[in-house]
JSON list of C-alpha atoms in Angstrom, two decimals:
[
{"chain": "Z", "resi": 289, "resn": "MET", "atom": "CA", "xyz": [-260.80, -183.83, -6.40]},
{"chain": "Z", "resi": 290, "resn": "GLU", "atom": "CA", "xyz": [-259.17, -180.15, -6.38]},
{"chain": "Z", "resi": 291, "resn": "THR", "atom": "CA", "xyz": [-257.86, -180.65, -9.75]},
{"chain": "Z", "resi": 292, "resn": "GLN", "atom": "CA", "xyz": [-261.27, -181.59, -11.00]},
{"chain": "Z", "resi": 293, "resn": "THR", "atom": "CA", "xyz": [-262.92, -178.63, -9.16]},
{"chain": "Z", "resi": 294, "resn": "ASN", "atom": "CA", "xyz": [-260.40, -176.35, -10.82]},
{"chain": "Z", "resi": 295, "resn": "GLN", "atom": "CA", "xyz": [-261.23, -177.63, -14.27]},
{"chain": "Z", "resi": 296, "resn": "ILE", "atom": "CA", "xyz": [-264.82, -177.31, -13.52]},
{"chain": "Z", "resi": 297, "resn": "ASN", "atom": "CA", "xyz": [-264.24, -173.85, -12.49]},
{"chain": "Z", "resi": 298, "resn": "SER", "atom": "CA", "xyz": [-262.17, -173.08, -15.78]},
{"chain": "Z", "resi": 299, "resn": "ILE", "atom": "CA", "xyz": [-264.61, -174.49, -18.00]},
{"chain": "Z", "resi": 300, "resn": "SER", "atom": "CA", "xyz": [-267.33, -172.32, -16.17]},
{"chain": "Z", "resi": 301, "resn": "SER", "atom": "CA", "xyz": [-265.04, -169.19, -16.39]},
{"chain": "Z", "resi": 302, "resn": "ASP", "atom": "CA", "xyz": [-264.47, -169.84, -20.08]},
{"chain": "Z", "resi": 303, "resn": "ARG", "atom": "CA", "xyz": [-268.11, -170.58, -20.95]},
{"chain": "Z", "resi": 304, "resn": "GLU", "atom": "CA", "xyz": [-269.13, -167.09, -19.27]},
{"chain": "Z", "resi": 305, "resn": "SER", "atom": "CA", "xyz": [-266.33, -165.33, -21.04]},
{"chain": "Z", "resi": 306, "resn": "LYS", "atom": "CA", "xyz": [-267.83, -166.81, -24.32]},
{"chain": "Z", "resi": 307, "resn": "ILE", "atom": "CA", "xyz": [-271.18, -165.81, -23.48]},
{"chain": "Z", "resi": 308, "resn": "ALA", "atom": "CA", "xyz": [-270.14, -162.45, -22.39]},
{"chain": "Z", "resi": 309, "resn": "THR", "atom": "CA", "xyz": [-268.33, -161.84, -25.63]},
{"chain": "Z", "resi": 310, "resn": "ALA", "atom": "CA", "xyz": [-271.22, -163.18, -27.98]},
{"chain": "Z", "resi": 311, "resn": "ASN", "atom": "CA", "xyz": [-273.54, -160.46, -26.35]},
{"chain": "Z", "resi": 312, "resn": "ASN", "atom": "CA", "xyz": [-270.94, -157.99, -26.71]},
{"chain": "Z", "resi": 313, "resn": "VAL", "atom": "CA", "xyz": [-270.43, -157.45, -22.92]},
{"chain": "Z", "resi": 314, "resn": "PRO", "atom": "CA", "xyz": [-267.17, -157.06, -21.65]},
{"chain": "Z", "resi": 315, "resn": "THR", "atom": "CA", "xyz": [-265.66, -159.57, -19.26]},
{"chain": "Z", "resi": 316, "resn": "GLN", "atom": "CA", "xyz": [-264.33, -158.72, -15.85]},
{"chain": "Z", "resi": 317, "resn": "VAL", "atom": "CA", "xyz": [-260.72, -158.82, -17.11]},
{"chain": "Z", "resi": 318, "resn": "GLU", "atom": "CA", "xyz": [-261.70, -156.76, -19.90]},
{"chain": "Z", "resi": 319, "resn": "ILE", "atom": "CA", "xyz": [-263.34, -154.12, -17.99]},
{"chain": "Z", "resi": 320, "resn": "GLN", "atom": "CA", "xyz": [-260.40, -154.11, -15.27]},
{"chain": "Z", "resi": 321, "resn": "ASP", "atom": "CA", "xyz": [-257.92, -153.80, -18.18]},
{"chain": "Z", "resi": 322, "resn": "TRP", "atom": "CA", "xyz": [-259.64, -150.95, -19.69]},
{"chain": "Z", "resi": 323, "resn": "ILE", "atom": "CA", "xyz": [-259.58, -149.05, -16.18]},
{"chain": "Z", "resi": 324, "resn": "VAL", "atom": "CA", "xyz": [-255.89, -150.07, -15.49]},
{"chain": "Z", "resi": 325, "resn": "ASN", "atom": "CA", "xyz": [-254.77, -148.74, -18.95]},
{"chain": "Z", "resi": 326, "resn": "TYR", "atom": "CA", "xyz": [-256.91, -145.57, -18.55]},
{"chain": "Z", "resi": 327, "resn": "ILE", "atom": "CA", "xyz": [-255.39, -144.72, -15.24]},
{"chain": "Z", "resi": 328, "resn": "ALA", "atom": "CA", "xyz": [-251.94, -145.66, -16.35]},
{"chain": "Z", "resi": 329, "resn": "GLU", "atom": "CA", "xyz": [-252.22, -143.39, -19.65]},
{"chain": "Z", "resi": 330, "resn": "LEU", "atom": "CA", "xyz": [-253.54, -140.60, -17.24]},
{"chain": "Z", "resi": 331, "resn": "LEU", "atom": "CA", "xyz": [-250.56, -140.51, -15.10]},
{"chain": "Z", "resi": 332, "resn": "GLU", "atom": "CA", "xyz": [-248.15, -141.50, -17.54]},
{"chain": "Z", "resi": 333, "resn": "ILE", "atom": "CA", "xyz": [-247.00, -144.68, -16.08]},
{"chain": "Z", "resi": 334, "resn": "LYS", "atom": "CA", "xyz": [-246.88, -148.34, -17.03]},
{"chain": "Z", "resi": 335, "resn": "ALA", "atom": "CA", "xyz": [-250.07, -150.35, -16.77]},
{"chain": "Z", "resi": 336, "resn": "ASP", "atom": "CA", "xyz": [-248.14, -153.02, -14.70]},
{"chain": "Z", "resi": 337, "resn": "MET", "atom": "CA", "xyz": [-247.42, -150.31, -12.16]},
{"chain": "Z", "resi": 338, "resn": "ILE", "atom": "CA", "xyz": [-251.16, -150.07, -11.13]},
{"chain": "Z", "resi": 339, "resn": "ASP", "atom": "CA", "xyz": [-252.46, -152.11, -8.16]},
{"chain": "Z", "resi": 340, "resn": "VAL", "atom": "CA", "xyz": [-255.92, -152.78, -8.58]},
{"chain": "Z", "resi": 341, "resn": "THR", "atom": "CA", "xyz": [-256.34, -152.99, -4.52]},
{"chain": "Z", "resi": 342, "resn": "ILE", "atom": "CA", "xyz": [-255.15, -149.41, -4.33]},
{"chain": "Z", "resi": 343, "resn": "PRO", "atom": "CA", "xyz": [-258.15, -146.85, -3.74]},
{"chain": "Z", "resi": 344, "resn": "PHE", "atom": "CA", "xyz": [-258.42, -144.42, -6.33]},
{"chain": "Z", "resi": 345, "resn": "ASP", "atom": "CA", "xyz": [-257.52, -141.29, -4.37]},
{"chain": "Z", "resi": 346, "resn": "ARG", "atom": "CA", "xyz": [-254.13, -142.71, -3.56]},
{"chain": "Z", "resi": 347, "resn": "TYR", "atom": "CA", "xyz": [-253.39, -142.40, -7.14]},
{"chain": "Z", "resi": 348, "resn": "GLY", "atom": "CA", "xyz": [-254.31, -138.63, -7.03]},
{"chain": "Z", "resi": 349, "resn": "LEU", "atom": "CA", "xyz": [-257.49, -138.72, -8.75]},
{"chain": "Z", "resi": 350, "resn": "ASP", "atom": "CA", "xyz": [-259.92, -135.78, -7.87]},
{"chain": "Z", "resi": 351, "resn": "SER", "atom": "CA", "xyz": [-263.41, -135.55, -8.41]},
{"chain": "Z", "resi": 352, "resn": "ALA", "atom": "CA", "xyz": [-263.10, -134.08, -11.92]},
{"chain": "Z", "resi": 353, "resn": "VAL", "atom": "CA", "xyz": [-261.08, -136.95, -13.05]},
{"chain": "Z", "resi": 354, "resn": "ALA", "atom": "CA", "xyz": [-263.12, -139.64, -11.38]},
{"chain": "Z", "resi": 355, "resn": "TYR", "atom": "CA", "xyz": [-266.20, -137.98, -12.96]},
{"chain": "Z", "resi": 356, "resn": "GLU", "atom": "CA", "xyz": [-264.28, -138.18, -16.51]},
{"chain": "Z", "resi": 357, "resn": "LEU", "atom": "CA", "xyz": [-263.32, -141.68, -15.70]},
{"chain": "Z", "resi": 358, "resn": "ALA", "atom": "CA", "xyz": [-266.93, -142.47, -15.06]},
{"chain": "Z", "resi": 359, "resn": "GLY", "atom": "CA", "xyz": [-267.93, -140.71, -18.42]},
{"chain": "Z", "resi": 360, "resn": "ASP", "atom": "CA", "xyz": [-265.45, -142.42, -20.62]},
{"chain": "Z", "resi": 361, "resn": "LEU", "atom": "CA", "xyz": [-266.22, -145.72, -18.97]},
{"chain": "Z", "resi": 362, "resn": "GLU", "atom": "CA", "xyz": [-270.05, -145.21, -19.53]},
{"chain": "Z", "resi": 363, "resn": "THR", "atom": "CA", "xyz": [-269.01, -144.75, -23.60]},
{"chain": "Z", "resi": 364, "resn": "TRP", "atom": "CA", "xyz": [-266.96, -147.52, -23.52]},
{"chain": "Z", "resi": 365, "resn": "LEU", "atom": "CA", "xyz": [-269.71, -150.00, -21.96]},
{"chain": "Z", "resi": 366, "resn": "ASP", "atom": "CA", "xyz": [-272.40, -148.32, -23.79]},
{"chain": "Z", "resi": 367, "resn": "ARG", "atom": "CA", "xyz": [-274.42, -147.90, -20.53]},
{"chain": "Z", "resi": 368, "resn": "GLU", "atom": "CA", "xyz": [-275.27, -145.44, -18.48]},
{"chain": "Z", "resi": 369, "resn": "LEU", "atom": "CA", "xyz": [-273.39, -145.15, -15.12]},
{"chain": "Z", "resi": 370, "resn": "ASP", "atom": "CA", "xyz": [-273.77, -142.91, -11.74]},
{"chain": "Z", "resi": 371, "resn": "PRO", "atom": "CA", "xyz": [-270.82, -140.37, -11.80]},
{"chain": "Z", "resi": 372, "resn": "THR", "atom": "CA", "xyz": [-270.45, -141.39, -8.03]},
{"chain": "Z", "resi": 373, "resn": "LEU", "atom": "CA", "xyz": [-269.67, -144.84, -8.93]},
{"chain": "Z", "resi": 374, "resn": "ILE", "atom": "CA", "xyz": [-265.99, -144.62, -8.19]},
{"chain": "Z", "resi": 375, "resn": "TYR", "atom": "CA", "xyz": [-266.62, -143.02, -4.54]},
{"chain": "Z", "resi": 376, "resn": "ASN", "atom": "CA", "xyz": [-268.98, -146.30, -4.04]},
{"chain": "Z", "resi": 377, "resn": "TYR", "atom": "CA", "xyz": [-266.44, -148.97, -5.24]},
{"chain": "Z", "resi": 378, "resn": "PRO", "atom": "CA", "xyz": [-263.04, -147.22, -4.43]},
{"chain": "Z", "resi": 379, "resn": "THR", "atom": "CA", "xyz": [-260.59, -149.24, -5.93]},
{"chain": "Z", "resi": 380, "resn": "ILE", "atom": "CA", "xyz": [-260.27, -150.86, -9.39]},
{"chain": "Z", "resi": 381, "resn": "GLU", "atom": "CA", "xyz": [-261.10, -154.35, -8.07]},
{"chain": "Z", "resi": 382, "resn": "THR", "atom": "CA", "xyz": [-264.17, -153.40, -6.39]},
{"chain": "Z", "resi": 383, "resn": "LEU", "atom": "CA", "xyz": [-265.37, -151.03, -9.29]},
{"chain": "Z", "resi": 384, "resn": "THR", "atom": "CA", "xyz": [-264.64, -153.91, -11.79]},
{"chain": "Z", "resi": 385, "resn": "GLN", "atom": "CA", "xyz": [-266.70, -156.55, -9.64]},
{"chain": "Z", "resi": 386, "resn": "GLN", "atom": "CA", "xyz": [-269.47, -154.26, -9.27]},
{"chain": "Z", "resi": 387, "resn": "LEU", "atom": "CA", "xyz": [-269.99, -153.29, -13.08]},
{"chain": "Z", "resi": 388, "resn": "THR", "atom": "CA", "xyz": [-269.35, -157.09, -13.88]},
{"chain": "Z", "resi": 389, "resn": "GLU", "atom": "CA", "xyz": [-272.50, -157.91, -11.75]},
{"chain": "Z", "resi": 390, "resn": "GLU", "atom": "CA", "xyz": [-274.46, -154.97, -13.24]},
{"chain": "Z", "resi": 391, "resn": "LEU", "atom": "CA", "xyz": [-273.78, -156.07, -16.78]},
{"chain": "Z", "resi": 392, "resn": "LYS", "atom": "CA", "xyz": [-274.69, -159.55, -16.11]},
{"chain": "Z", "resi": 393, "resn": "ALA", "atom": "CA", "xyz": [-278.19, -158.61, -15.01]}
]
């Protein structure tokens, strides 16, 4: 039964990914990867050293950097974003989840 549930979840996830791609809406994974790579490049570290559950401020991101990140993310997503978004969703994980939900709407 659990295997069947996993298969259904996988099919559903694949379908959502295809729909998102067809509508030029990035998937949750794509958004998260973009943010991780952005921060890794900014900090000059490897992307695999970024923990998506660690708050942005623990990476030393100040308000100017947070504002710039929000602006670049806004450009990439081609969608207006609140510059305080990073303060309302203080980890890559929570920010990604919120953006995914907003893009689905």
